[in-house]
mmCIF file of C-alpha atoms in Angstrom:
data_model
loop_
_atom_site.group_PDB
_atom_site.id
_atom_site.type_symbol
_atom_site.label_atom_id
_atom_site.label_comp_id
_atom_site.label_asym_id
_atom_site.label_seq_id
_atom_site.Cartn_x
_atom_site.Cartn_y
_atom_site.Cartn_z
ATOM 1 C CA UNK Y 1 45.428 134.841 82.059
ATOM 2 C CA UNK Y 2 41.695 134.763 81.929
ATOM 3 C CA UNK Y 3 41.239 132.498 85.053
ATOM 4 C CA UNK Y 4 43.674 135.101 86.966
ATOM 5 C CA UNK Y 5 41.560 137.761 85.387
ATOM 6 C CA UNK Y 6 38.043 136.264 87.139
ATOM 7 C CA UNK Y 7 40.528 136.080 90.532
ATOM 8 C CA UNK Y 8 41.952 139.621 90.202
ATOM 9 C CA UNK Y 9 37.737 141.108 89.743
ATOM 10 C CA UNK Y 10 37.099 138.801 93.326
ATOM 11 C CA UNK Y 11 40.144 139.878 95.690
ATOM 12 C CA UNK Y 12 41.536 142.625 94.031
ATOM 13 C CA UNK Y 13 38.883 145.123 96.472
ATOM 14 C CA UNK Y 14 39.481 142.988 99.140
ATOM 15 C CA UNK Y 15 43.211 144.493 98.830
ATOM 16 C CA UNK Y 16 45.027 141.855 96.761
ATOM 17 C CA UNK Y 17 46.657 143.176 93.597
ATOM 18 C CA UNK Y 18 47.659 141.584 90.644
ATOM 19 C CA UNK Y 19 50.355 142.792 87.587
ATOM 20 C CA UNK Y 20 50.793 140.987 84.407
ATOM 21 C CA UNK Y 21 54.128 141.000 83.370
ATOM 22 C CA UNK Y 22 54.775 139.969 79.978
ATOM 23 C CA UNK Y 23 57.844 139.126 77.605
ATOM 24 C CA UNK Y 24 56.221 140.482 75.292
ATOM 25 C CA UNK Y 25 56.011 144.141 73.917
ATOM 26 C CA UNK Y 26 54.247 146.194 76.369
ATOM 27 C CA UNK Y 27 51.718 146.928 73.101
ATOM 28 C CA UNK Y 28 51.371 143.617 71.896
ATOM 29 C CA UNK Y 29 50.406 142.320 75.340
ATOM 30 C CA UNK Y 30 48.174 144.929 75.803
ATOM 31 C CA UNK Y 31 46.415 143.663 72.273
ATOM 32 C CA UNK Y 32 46.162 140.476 73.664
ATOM 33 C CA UNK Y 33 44.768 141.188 77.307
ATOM 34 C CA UNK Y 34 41.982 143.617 75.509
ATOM 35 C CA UNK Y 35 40.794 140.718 73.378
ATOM 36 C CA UNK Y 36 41.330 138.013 76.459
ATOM 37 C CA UNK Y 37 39.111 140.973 78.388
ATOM 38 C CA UNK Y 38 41.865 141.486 80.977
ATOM 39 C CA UNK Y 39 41.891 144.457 82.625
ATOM 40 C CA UNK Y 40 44.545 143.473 85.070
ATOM 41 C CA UNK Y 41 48.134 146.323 85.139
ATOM 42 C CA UNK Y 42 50.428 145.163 82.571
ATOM 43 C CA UNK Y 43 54.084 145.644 82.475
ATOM 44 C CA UNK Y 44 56.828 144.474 80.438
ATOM 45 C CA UNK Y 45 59.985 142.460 82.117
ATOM 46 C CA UNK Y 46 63.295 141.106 81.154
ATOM 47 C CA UNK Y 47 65.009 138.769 82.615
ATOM 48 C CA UNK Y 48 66.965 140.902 84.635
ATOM 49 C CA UNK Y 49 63.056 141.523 86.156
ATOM 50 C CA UNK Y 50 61.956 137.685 86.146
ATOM 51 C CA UNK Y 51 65.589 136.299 87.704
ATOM 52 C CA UNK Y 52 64.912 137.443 91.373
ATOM 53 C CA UNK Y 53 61.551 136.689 91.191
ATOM 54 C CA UNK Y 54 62.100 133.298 90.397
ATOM 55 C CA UNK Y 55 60.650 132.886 86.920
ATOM 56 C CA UNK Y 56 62.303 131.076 84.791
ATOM 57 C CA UNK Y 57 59.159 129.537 83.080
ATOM 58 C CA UNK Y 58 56.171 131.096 81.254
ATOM 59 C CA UNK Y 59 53.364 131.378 82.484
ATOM 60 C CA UNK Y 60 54.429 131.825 86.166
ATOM 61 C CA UNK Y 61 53.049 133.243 89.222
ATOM 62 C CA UNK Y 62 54.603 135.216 92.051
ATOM 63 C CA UNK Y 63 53.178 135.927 94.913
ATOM 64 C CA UNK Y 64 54.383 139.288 96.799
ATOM 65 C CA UNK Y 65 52.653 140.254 100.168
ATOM 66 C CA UNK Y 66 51.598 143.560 101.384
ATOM 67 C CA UNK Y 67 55.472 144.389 102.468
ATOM 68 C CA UNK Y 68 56.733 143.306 99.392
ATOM 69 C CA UNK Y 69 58.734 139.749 99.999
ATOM 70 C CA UNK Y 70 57.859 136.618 97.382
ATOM 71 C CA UNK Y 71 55.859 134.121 99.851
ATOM 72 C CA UNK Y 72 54.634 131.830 97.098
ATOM 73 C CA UNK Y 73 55.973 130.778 93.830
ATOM 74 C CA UNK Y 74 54.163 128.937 90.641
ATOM 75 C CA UNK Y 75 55.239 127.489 87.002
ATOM 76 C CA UNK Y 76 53.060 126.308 84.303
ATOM 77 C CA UNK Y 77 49.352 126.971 83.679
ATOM 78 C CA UNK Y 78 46.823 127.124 86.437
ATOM 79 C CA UNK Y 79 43.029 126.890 86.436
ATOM 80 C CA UNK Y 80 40.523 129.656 88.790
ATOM 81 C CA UNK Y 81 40.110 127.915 91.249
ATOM 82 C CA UNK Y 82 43.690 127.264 92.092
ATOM 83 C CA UNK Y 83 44.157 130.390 92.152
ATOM 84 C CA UNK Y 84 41.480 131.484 94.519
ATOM 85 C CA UNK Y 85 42.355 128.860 96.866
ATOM 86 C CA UNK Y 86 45.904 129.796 96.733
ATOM 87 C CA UNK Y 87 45.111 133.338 97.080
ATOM 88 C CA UNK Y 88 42.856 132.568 99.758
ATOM 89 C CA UNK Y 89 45.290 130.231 101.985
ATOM 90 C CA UNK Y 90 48.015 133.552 101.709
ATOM 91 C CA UNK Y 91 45.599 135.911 102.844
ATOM 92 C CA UNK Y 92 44.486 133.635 106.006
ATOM 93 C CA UNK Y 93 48.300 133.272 106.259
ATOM 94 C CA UNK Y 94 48.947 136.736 106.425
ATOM 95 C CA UNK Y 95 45.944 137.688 108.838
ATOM 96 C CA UNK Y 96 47.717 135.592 111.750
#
């Protein structure tokens, strides 16, 4: 979460936005995040939440565009700079 953290601070004014969503208690995760320095929204999901989205591993990463349809889809830890090139190839997707 820390790597997606340094990614959310770089795109997130550049109109990307990014949501944690935890198994976890929506408390305990926000315990966690404080002391991980993640200021990134949290929520709290089931798996009613996580099914259509595709998650059925944690960590995971969804990618949702600007009209709200999954175009991307990750499982399993990821470093910074997989996420900023991923985040980068969507958004020079999405401005063709």
């Amino acid at each position: 979460m820390p790597e997606l953290e340094k990614v959310r601070r770089e795109y997130e004014g550049k109109g990307v936005g990014f949501v944690a969503l935890s198994l976890l208690e929506v408390e305990r995760v926000r315990t966690v995040a404080q002391q991980l320095g993640v200021q990134m929204r949290l929520a709290y999901a089931e798996g009613e939440v996580l099914g259509p989205l595709g998650v059925n591993q944690v960590p995971s990463t969804v990618f949702i565009d600007a009209r709200g349809l999954i175009v991307a889809s990750v499982s399993g830890e990821r470093d910074q700079d997989f996420f900023e090139r991923r985040v980068r190839e969507l958004l020079e997707a999405h401005a063709r």
